[in-house]
Amino acid sequence: MYDGIIQDLIDEFGRLPGIGPKSAQRIAFHILQTESFDVARLAQLLIDVREKVRFCEICGNVAEEAQCSICRDVRRSPTTICVVEEAKDVVAIERTREFRGLYHVLGGAISPIDGVGPDDLRIAQLLTRLRDGTVTEVIIATDPNLEGEATATYLSRLLVQPGLTVSRLASGLPVGGDLEYADEVTLGRAFEGRRTVER
Amino acid sequence: MYDGIIQDLIDEFGRLPGIGPKSAQRIAFHILQTESFDVARLAQLLIDVREKVRFCEICGNVAEEAQCSICRDVRRSPTTICVVEEAKDVVAIERTREFRGLYHVLGGAISPIDGVGPDDLRIAQLLTRLRDGTVTEVIIATDPNLEGEATATYLSRLLVQPGLTVSRLASGLPVGGDLEYADEVTLGRAFEGRRTVER
């Protein structure tokens, strides 16, 4: 309904997750009419993020170098690995300041409906990291929903090896939701109260 | 909490209206991880919209030329002007297909709290358009909220001139909301049932 280019911008914003047509329109007009909004900066960041951001070769977290800032941090304990679905979850857990070990980002969760199986996740890389015996505990911190639970169960059965404890975040997380939306206190307590998985 | 550039992108999205920190994060990761999302296109559109889109010299609607596509359309009736607050409202009314006249975009509404007075709106330009007597009806279609009503009242008192009818969209619009959110049927009926303002 708008003249060409504005409608193009509205359409492009409408492709982003969580932005409906009305929001896209509101954003496009905001950008058009707000002189102080730096369009060049946002445009450059969009390009840069795709070009410069990669995934840590060790844990799969986002990184601007070959390894992420957590894997490069010598103060982090190398004996504990916390397994999460997404890089977003690393940030959520870091905010609690409860965990001083390393991470492993799976890149998703097992979901037959979405056609995601164990081979689509970074599970082989996790097994490689466990091979030399440095790691003594794996904390499974997948989302407290169906896919996350399935992934946790799969991993807890797979990761049976001498000297390795496998634990799961304590319930206390609101069930059915996404880990990243948990508040810091809830997530912190879930960490403290994590339990060893019985097998 | 993220390494530099991702956080910068998240922050930049967070500056847009209606996007909170969580949504901004979700969008940034979507852009980062979705190969099919064309970052170059969005980046270019952001730049282009600012550079190429201007406001119609006649009515104040958005345009890519000196005059907007509605003002340039000779099939539109030049005897009726519909006065709206924003360019978004033009699109909402065009969707109803009830109106075949021209528009005048005020660029806002009178709002003492926000420091917006009559002089901040494109009212002088409206008076100029009415000067030669071509226009026989002005339909005031400001938002059905406090500011919109104040603006309508102000205009209806100002636009007293021989041979000019001033009307207001029929009530039927949900009160307290924004005109742009009205569904097409409601808005269409409000147009049909518009009433002459008594003075």
Short mmCIF file of C-alpha atoms in Angstrom, two decimals:
data_model
loop_
_atom_site.label_atom_id
_atom_site.label_comp_id
_atom_site.label_asym_id
_atom_site.label_seq_id
_atom_site.Cartn_x
_atom_site.Cartn_y
_atom_site.Cartn_z
CA MET A 1 0.00 0.00 0.00
CA TYR A 2 2.99 2.31 0.45
CA ASP A 3 5.16 3.59 -2.33
CA GLY A 4 7.82 0.99 -3.15
CA ILE A 5 10.79 1.27 -0.85
CA ILE A 6 8.97 1.86 2.45
CA GLN A 7 6.84 -1.21 1.82
CA ASP A 8 10.03 -3.14 1.02
CA LEU A 9 11.51 -2.13 4.37
CA ILE A 10 8.28 -3.01 6.18
CA ASP A 11 8.25 -6.42 4.46
CA GLU A 12 11.87 -7.05 5.37
CA PHE A 13 11.28 -6.24 9.06
CA GLY A 14 8.18 -8.44 8.93
CA ARG A 15 10.43 -11.41 8.13
CA LEU A 16 12.13 -11.14 11.51
CA PRO A 17 10.89 -13.33 14.36
CA GLY A 18 8.22 -11.78 16.60
CA ILE A 19 7.55 -8.80 14.33
CA GLY A 20 4.05 -8.66 12.79
CA PRO A 21 2.95 -6.33 9.98
CA LYS A 22 1.85 -3.53 12.35
CA SER A 23 5.11 -3.60 14.30
CA ALA A 24 7.10 -3.68 11.07
CA GLN A 25 5.24 -0.61 9.87
CA ARG A 26 5.81 1.19 13.16
CA ILE A 27 9.53 0.41 13.05
CA ALA A 28 9.91 1.50 9.43
CA PHE A 29 8.25 4.85 10.15
CA HIS A 30 10.33 5.29 13.26
CA ILE A 31 13.48 4.81 11.20
CA LEU A 32 12.20 7.13 8.50
CA GLN A 33 11.16 9.94 10.81
CA THR A 34 13.65 9.78 13.69
CA GLU A 35 16.64 11.81 12.58
CA SER A 36 18.68 10.69 15.58
CA PHE A 37 18.36 7.03 14.62
CA ASP A 38 21.64 6.03 12.99
CA VAL A 39 20.59 3.96 9.97
CA ALA A 40 24.17 3.67 8.71
CA ARG A 41 25.25 2.08 11.99
CA LEU A 42 22.46 -0.50 12.00
CA ALA A 43 23.11 -1.26 8.32
CA GLN A 44 26.84 -1.77 8.98
CA LEU A 45 26.21 -3.94 12.06
CA LEU A 46 23.94 -6.21 10.04
CA ILE A 47 26.70 -6.77 7.51
CA ASP A 48 29.43 -7.09 10.16
CA VAL A 49 27.58 -9.59 12.31
CA ARG A 50 27.22 -11.99 9.40
CA GLU A 51 30.81 -11.49 8.29
CA LYS A 52 32.69 -11.37 11.59
CA VAL A 53 30.77 -13.48 14.05
CA ARG A 54 31.51 -17.17 13.98
CA PHE A 55 31.09 -20.08 16.34
CA CYS A 56 33.73 -21.19 18.85
CA GLU A 57 35.61 -24.22 17.50
CA ILE A 58 35.57 -25.79 20.96
CA CYS A 59 32.14 -25.17 22.46
CA GLY A 60 30.03 -23.77 19.62
CA ASN A 61 29.26 -20.49 21.43
CA VAL A 62 29.29 -17.27 19.43
CA ALA A 63 32.75 -15.75 19.05
CA GLU A 64 34.60 -13.10 17.10
CA GLU A 65 37.76 -15.22 17.16
CA ALA A 66 38.37 -18.95 16.61
CA GLN A 67 37.58 -19.61 20.25
CA CYS A 68 35.01 -17.81 22.40
CA SER A 69 35.92 -15.60 25.36
CA ILE A 70 34.83 -18.27 27.86
CA CYS A 71 36.93 -21.08 26.36
CA ARG A 72 39.92 -18.70 26.25
CA ASP A 73 39.47 -17.70 29.92
CA VAL A 74 42.07 -19.64 31.96
CA ARG A 75 40.23 -18.83 35.20
CA ARG A 76 37.31 -21.03 34.15
CA SER A 77 37.34 -24.57 35.55
CA PRO A 78 38.01 -27.12 32.78
CA THR A 79 36.56 -30.03 34.80
CA THR A 80 32.89 -29.09 34.38
CA ILE A 81 30.98 -28.66 31.13
CA CYS A 82 27.50 -27.25 31.04
CA VAL A 83 25.58 -28.43 27.96
CA VAL A 84 23.04 -25.98 26.53
CA GLU A 85 20.91 -25.81 23.41
CA GLU A 86 21.78 -22.34 22.18
CA ALA A 87 24.33 -19.55 22.64
CA LYS A 88 21.49 -17.48 24.15
CA ASP A 89 21.42 -19.96 27.05
CA VAL A 90 25.12 -19.36 27.77
CA VAL A 91 24.35 -15.69 28.31
CA ALA A 92 21.39 -16.50 30.56
CA ILE A 93 23.53 -18.78 32.74
CA GLU A 94 26.47 -16.37 32.82
CA ARG A 95 24.13 -13.72 34.25
CA THR A 96 23.53 -15.90 37.33
CA ARG A 97 27.29 -15.94 38.16
CA GLU A 98 26.71 -19.42 39.64
CA PHE A 99 28.77 -21.35 37.14
CA ARG A 100 32.53 -21.09 36.59
CA GLY A 101 33.11 -24.05 34.26
CA LEU A 102 32.95 -24.32 30.48
CA TYR A 103 30.03 -24.72 28.09
CA HIS A 104 29.01 -26.86 25.18
CA VAL A 105 26.39 -25.51 22.79
CA LEU A 106 24.44 -28.26 21.03
CA GLY A 107 22.86 -26.01 18.42
CA GLY A 108 19.32 -27.16 19.23
CA ALA A 109 17.47 -30.06 20.79
CA ILE A 110 16.25 -33.44 19.58
CA SER A 111 12.86 -32.93 17.93
CA PRO A 112 11.42 -35.63 15.66
CA ILE A 113 8.63 -33.27 14.59
CA ASP A 114 11.13 -30.71 13.31
CA GLY A 115 13.32 -33.44 11.87
CA VAL A 116 16.16 -32.76 14.31
CA GLY A 117 17.96 -35.94 15.42
CA PRO A 118 21.06 -36.45 17.59
CA ASP A 119 23.29 -36.30 14.50
CA ASP A 120 22.14 -32.74 13.81
CA LEU A 121 23.49 -31.58 17.18
CA ARG A 122 27.10 -31.03 18.27
CA ILE A 123 27.15 -34.26 20.28
CA ALA A 124 30.21 -35.86 18.59
CA GLN A 125 32.22 -32.73 19.49
CA LEU A 126 31.07 -33.11 23.10
CA LEU A 127 32.26 -36.73 23.22
CA THR A 128 35.64 -35.64 21.85
CA ARG A 129 35.97 -33.09 24.65
CA LEU A 130 35.28 -35.78 27.27
CA ARG A 131 37.86 -38.22 25.88
CA ASP A 132 40.99 -37.18 27.85
CA GLY A 133 39.32 -37.44 31.26
CA THR A 134 39.78 -33.78 32.30
CA VAL A 135 36.04 -33.30 32.58
CA THR A 136 34.52 -34.88 35.70
CA GLU A 137 31.02 -33.42 35.51
CA VAL A 138 28.62 -32.68 32.70
CA ILE A 139 25.66 -30.51 33.66
CA ILE A 140 22.81 -30.88 31.21
CA ALA A 141 21.01 -27.53 30.97
CA THR A 142 18.70 -28.07 28.03
CA ASP A 143 15.33 -26.28 28.00
CA PRO A 144 12.68 -27.63 30.42
CA ASN A 145 10.33 -28.60 27.61
CA LEU A 146 9.62 -31.76 25.62
CA GLU A 147 12.56 -31.47 23.23
CA GLY A 148 14.97 -30.41 25.97
CA GLU A 149 13.96 -33.33 28.19
CA ALA A 150 14.31 -35.79 25.32
CA THR A 151 17.78 -34.43 24.60
CA ALA A 152 18.75 -34.61 28.29
CA THR A 153 17.60 -38.23 28.52
CA TYR A 154 19.46 -39.14 25.33
CA LEU A 155 22.67 -37.50 26.57
CA SER A 156 22.49 -38.96 30.08
CA ARG A 157 22.32 -42.46 28.58
CA LEU A 158 25.12 -41.74 26.14
CA LEU A 159 27.54 -40.15 28.60
CA VAL A 160 28.23 -43.20 30.78
CA GLN A 161 31.94 -43.24 31.45
CA PRO A 162 34.09 -43.94 34.53
CA GLY A 163 34.76 -40.89 36.70
CA LEU A 164 32.12 -38.77 34.96
CA THR A 165 29.11 -37.39 36.81
CA VAL A 166 26.16 -36.31 34.70
CA SER A 167 23.70 -33.91 36.29
CA ARG A 168 20.58 -32.08 35.23
CA LEU A 169 19.44 -28.62 36.35
CA ALA A 170 17.06 -28.86 39.31
CA SER A 171 13.41 -28.55 38.61
CA GLY A 172 12.33 -25.15 39.74
CA LEU A 173 12.54 -23.89 36.24
CA PRO A 174 9.02 -23.18 35.00
CA VAL A 175 8.08 -26.22 32.92
CA GLY A 176 7.11 -25.75 29.29
CA GLY A 177 9.10 -22.57 28.81
CA ASP A 178 12.44 -21.54 27.41
CA LEU A 179 15.49 -21.49 29.65
CA GLU A 180 16.50 -18.07 28.39
CA TYR A 181 13.34 -16.50 29.82
CA ALA A 182 13.97 -17.72 33.38
CA ASP A 183 14.84 -14.98 35.84
CA GLU A 184 18.31 -14.96 37.35
CA VAL A 185 17.30 -16.14 40.82
CA THR A 186 15.30 -19.11 39.52
CA LEU A 187 18.08 -20.10 37.18
CA GLY A 188 20.71 -19.65 39.90
CA ARG A 189 18.76 -21.88 42.30
CA ALA A 190 18.22 -24.49 39.63
CA PHE A 191 21.99 -24.58 39.27
CA GLU A 192 22.66 -24.99 42.98
CA GLY A 193 20.07 -27.74 43.32
CA ARG A 194 21.12 -29.76 40.27
CA ARG A 195 20.84 -33.50 40.77
CA THR A 196 22.88 -36.44 39.50
CA VAL A 197 21.04 -38.43 36.85
CA GLU A 198 20.33 -42.00 38.02
CA ARG A 199 20.98 -44.72 35.43
CA MET B 1 27.23 -10.11 27.94
CA TYR B 2 27.98 -11.10 24.36
CA ASP B 3 31.21 -10.49 22.55
CA GLY B 4 31.22 -6.97 21.10
CA ILE B 5 29.46 -6.84 17.81
CA ILE B 6 26.48 -9.10 18.56
CA GLN B 7 25.71 -7.05 21.64
CA ASP B 8 25.99 -3.90 19.52
CA LEU B 9 23.40 -5.29 17.08
CA ILE B 10 21.13 -6.35 19.95
CA ASP B 11 21.40 -2.85 21.45
CA GLU B 12 20.65 -1.23 18.13
CA PHE B 13 17.51 -3.35 17.59
CA GLY B 14 16.52 -2.57 21.18
CA ARG B 15 16.32 1.11 20.24
CA LEU B 16 13.45 0.43 17.83
CA PRO B 17 9.88 0.95 19.06
CA GLY B 18 8.18 -2.13 20.54
CA ILE B 19 11.35 -4.25 20.68
CA GLY B 20 12.49 -5.21 24.18
CA PRO B 21 15.88 -6.72 25.07
CA LYS B 22 14.68 -10.33 24.66
CA SER B 23 13.13 -9.67 21.26
CA ALA B 24 16.24 -7.79 20.17
CA GLN B 25 18.37 -10.79 21.15
CA ARG B 26 16.09 -13.19 19.32
CA ILE B 27 16.20 -11.05 16.18
CA ALA B 28 19.98 -10.69 16.28
CA PHE B 29 20.46 -14.45 16.56
CA HIS B 30 17.94 -15.05 13.82
CA ILE B 31 19.92 -12.76 11.54
CA LEU B 32 23.18 -14.39 12.57
CA GLN B 33 22.02 -17.95 12.10
CA THR B 34 19.54 -17.79 9.23
CA GLU B 35 21.60 -18.07 6.05
CA SER B 36 18.58 -17.30 3.89
CA PHE B 37 18.04 -13.93 5.56
CA ASP B 38 19.45 -11.28 3.25
CA VAL B 39 21.36 -8.90 5.53
CA ALA B 40 22.71 -6.88 2.62
CA ARG B 41 19.17 -6.17 1.41
CA LEU B 42 17.94 -4.99 4.82
CA ALA B 43 21.10 -2.90 5.27
CA GLN B 44 20.61 -1.26 1.87
CA LEU B 45 16.90 -0.61 2.47
CA LEU B 46 17.70 1.14 5.74
CA ILE B 47 20.05 3.50 3.93
CA ASP B 48 17.72 3.96 0.94
CA VAL B 49 14.63 4.73 2.97
CA ARG B 50 16.36 7.60 4.69
CA GLU B 51 17.88 8.89 1.48
CA LYS B 52 15.06 8.45 -1.01
CA VAL B 53 11.83 8.75 0.90
CA ARG B 54 10.54 12.25 1.42
CA PHE B 55 7.22 13.85 2.23
CA CYS B 56 4.74 15.00 -0.39
CA GLU B 57 4.99 18.78 -0.84
CA ILE B 58 1.20 19.03 -1.07
CA CYS B 59 -0.26 16.68 1.52
CA GLY B 60 2.70 15.55 3.67
CA ASN B 61 2.21 11.85 2.91
CA VAL B 62 5.30 9.72 2.28
CA ALA B 63 6.53 9.85 -1.29
CA GLU B 64 9.49 8.91 -3.43
CA GLU B 65 8.92 11.93 -5.66
CA ALA B 66 8.07 15.57 -4.89
CA GLN B 67 4.39 14.65 -4.76
CA CYS B 68 2.88 11.42 -3.47
CA SER B 69 1.08 8.90 -5.69
CA ILE B 70 -2.34 9.99 -4.38
CA CYS B 71 -1.84 13.71 -5.05
CA ARG B 72 -0.54 12.83 -8.54
CA ASP B 73 -3.57 10.62 -9.29
CA VAL B 74 -5.94 12.65 -11.52
CA ARG B 75 -8.78 10.19 -10.84
CA ARG B 76 -8.97 11.33 -7.21
CA SER B 77 -11.57 13.95 -6.40
CA PRO B 78 -9.95 17.31 -5.57
CA THR B 79 -13.04 18.61 -3.78
CA THR B 80 -12.64 16.53 -0.61
CA ILE B 81 -9.67 16.47 1.74
CA CYS B 82 -9.36 13.93 4.52
CA VAL B 83 -7.17 15.21 7.36
CA VAL B 84 -5.17 12.57 9.24
CA GLU B 85 -2.44 12.62 11.85
CA GLU B 86 0.12 10.34 10.21
CA ALA B 87 1.00 8.75 6.86
CA LYS B 88 0.13 5.38 8.45
CA ASP B 89 -3.47 6.58 8.68
CA VAL B 90 -3.56 7.24 4.92
CA VAL B 91 -2.74 3.58 4.32
CA ALA B 92 -5.39 2.44 6.80
CA ILE B 93 -8.07 4.54 5.07
CA GLU B 94 -6.95 3.54 1.57
CA ARG B 95 -7.48 -0.10 2.55
CA THR B 96 -11.20 0.57 3.10
CA ARG B 97 -11.61 1.79 -0.54
CA GLU B 98 -14.37 4.12 0.76
CA PHE B 99 -12.60 7.37 0.05
CA ARG B 100 -11.65 8.76 -3.36
CA GLY B 101 -10.58 12.27 -2.39
CA LEU B 102 -7.23 13.67 -1.29
CA TYR B 103 -5.46 13.66 2.06
CA HIS B 104 -3.71 16.07 4.35
CA VAL B 105 -1.22 14.66 6.85
CA LEU B 106 -0.86 16.86 9.93
CA GLY B 107 2.25 15.13 11.25
CA GLY B 108 0.76 14.50 14.70
CA ALA B 109 -1.96 15.82 16.98
CA ILE B 110 -2.26 18.67 19.45
CA SER B 111 -0.85 17.48 22.77
CA PRO B 112 0.05 20.01 25.47
CA ILE B 113 1.69 17.24 27.54
CA ASP B 114 4.08 16.38 24.71
CA GLY B 115 4.55 20.04 23.89
CA VAL B 116 2.84 19.75 20.51
CA GLY B 117 0.78 22.82 19.64
CA PRO B 118 -1.12 23.78 16.45
CA ASP B 119 1.98 25.49 15.05
CA ASP B 120 3.87 22.19 15.11
CA LEU B 121 1.35 20.61 12.74
CA ARG B 122 0.89 21.17 8.99
CA ILE B 123 -2.19 23.35 9.54
CA ALA B 124 -0.96 26.42 7.64
CA GLN B 125 -0.40 24.20 4.59
CA LEU B 126 -3.98 22.94 4.92
CA LEU B 127 -5.35 26.49 4.98
CA THR B 128 -3.36 27.28 1.83
CA ARG B 129 -4.93 24.30 0.08
CA LEU B 130 -8.42 25.53 0.97
CA ARG B 131 -7.82 29.05 -0.28
CA ASP B 132 -8.95 28.73 -3.94
CA GLY B 133 -12.35 27.24 -3.11
CA THR B 134 -11.88 23.92 -4.94
CA VAL B 135 -12.29 21.97 -1.74
CA THR B 136 -15.89 21.76 -0.55
CA GLU B 137 -15.50 19.21 2.25
CA VAL B 138 -12.86 18.55 4.85
CA ILE B 139 -13.21 15.22 6.66
CA ILE B 140 -11.36 15.24 9.95
CA ALA B 141 -10.02 11.72 10.60
CA THR B 142 -7.74 12.25 13.57
CA ASP B 143 -7.36 9.42 16.08
CA PRO B 144 -10.36 8.80 18.39
CA ASN B 145 -8.36 9.64 21.51
CA LEU B 146 -7.80 12.75 23.62
CA GLU B 147 -5.21 14.38 21.37
CA GLY B 148 -7.10 13.49 18.20
CA GLU B 149 -10.35 14.92 19.56
CA ALA B 150 -8.62 18.13 20.67
CA THR B 151 -7.11 18.50 17.21
CA ALA B 152 -10.48 17.85 15.55
CA THR B 153 -12.17 20.47 17.71
CA TYR B 154 -9.42 22.99 17.02
CA LEU B 155 -9.63 22.40 13.26
CA SER B 156 -13.43 22.47 13.10
CA ARG B 157 -13.40 25.94 14.72
CA LEU B 158 -10.63 27.15 12.46
CA LEU B 159 -12.05 25.90 9.17
CA VAL B 160 -15.14 28.12 9.03
CA GLN B 161 -15.44 29.38 5.48
CA PRO B 162 -18.34 29.81 3.03
CA GLY B 163 -19.11 26.73 0.96
CA LEU B 164 -16.94 24.45 3.09
CA THR B 165 -18.40 21.50 4.99
CA VAL B 166 -16.32 20.11 7.82
CA SER B 167 -17.12 16.59 8.96
CA ARG B 168 -15.72 14.14 11.46
CA LEU B 169 -15.55 10.36 11.13
CA ALA B 170 -18.60 8.69 12.71
CA SER B 171 -18.22 7.26 16.12
CA GLY B 172 -18.10 3.55 15.76
CA LEU B 173 -14.35 3.65 15.97
CA PRO B 174 -13.30 2.06 19.26
CA VAL B 175 -12.61 5.00 21.57
CA GLY B 176 -9.19 5.37 23.16
CA GLY B 177 -7.34 3.52 20.43
CA ASP B 178 -5.32 4.36 17.35
CA LEU B 179 -7.06 4.79 14.02
CA GLU B 180 -4.51 2.61 12.28
CA TYR B 181 -5.52 -0.42 14.35
CA ALA B 182 -9.19 -0.27 13.36
CA ASP B 183 -10.33 -3.10 11.11
CA GLU B 184 -11.38 -2.26 7.57
CA VAL B 185 -15.12 -2.72 8.09
CA THR B 186 -15.24 -0.48 11.18
CA LEU B 187 -13.21 2.16 9.48
CA GLY B 188 -15.29 1.92 6.30
CA ARG B 189 -18.54 2.36 8.23
CA ALA B 190 -17.12 5.27 10.18
CA PHE B 191 -16.46 6.89 6.82
CA GLU B 192 -19.93 6.33 5.49
CA GLY B 193 -21.55 7.62 8.69
CA ARG B 194 -19.41 10.75 9.04
CA ARG B 195 -21.34 13.72 10.41
CA THR B 196 -21.12 17.45 9.79
CA VAL B 197 -19.62 19.29 12.73
CA GLU B 198 -22.13 21.77 14.27
CA ARG B 199 -20.73 25.15 15.19
#
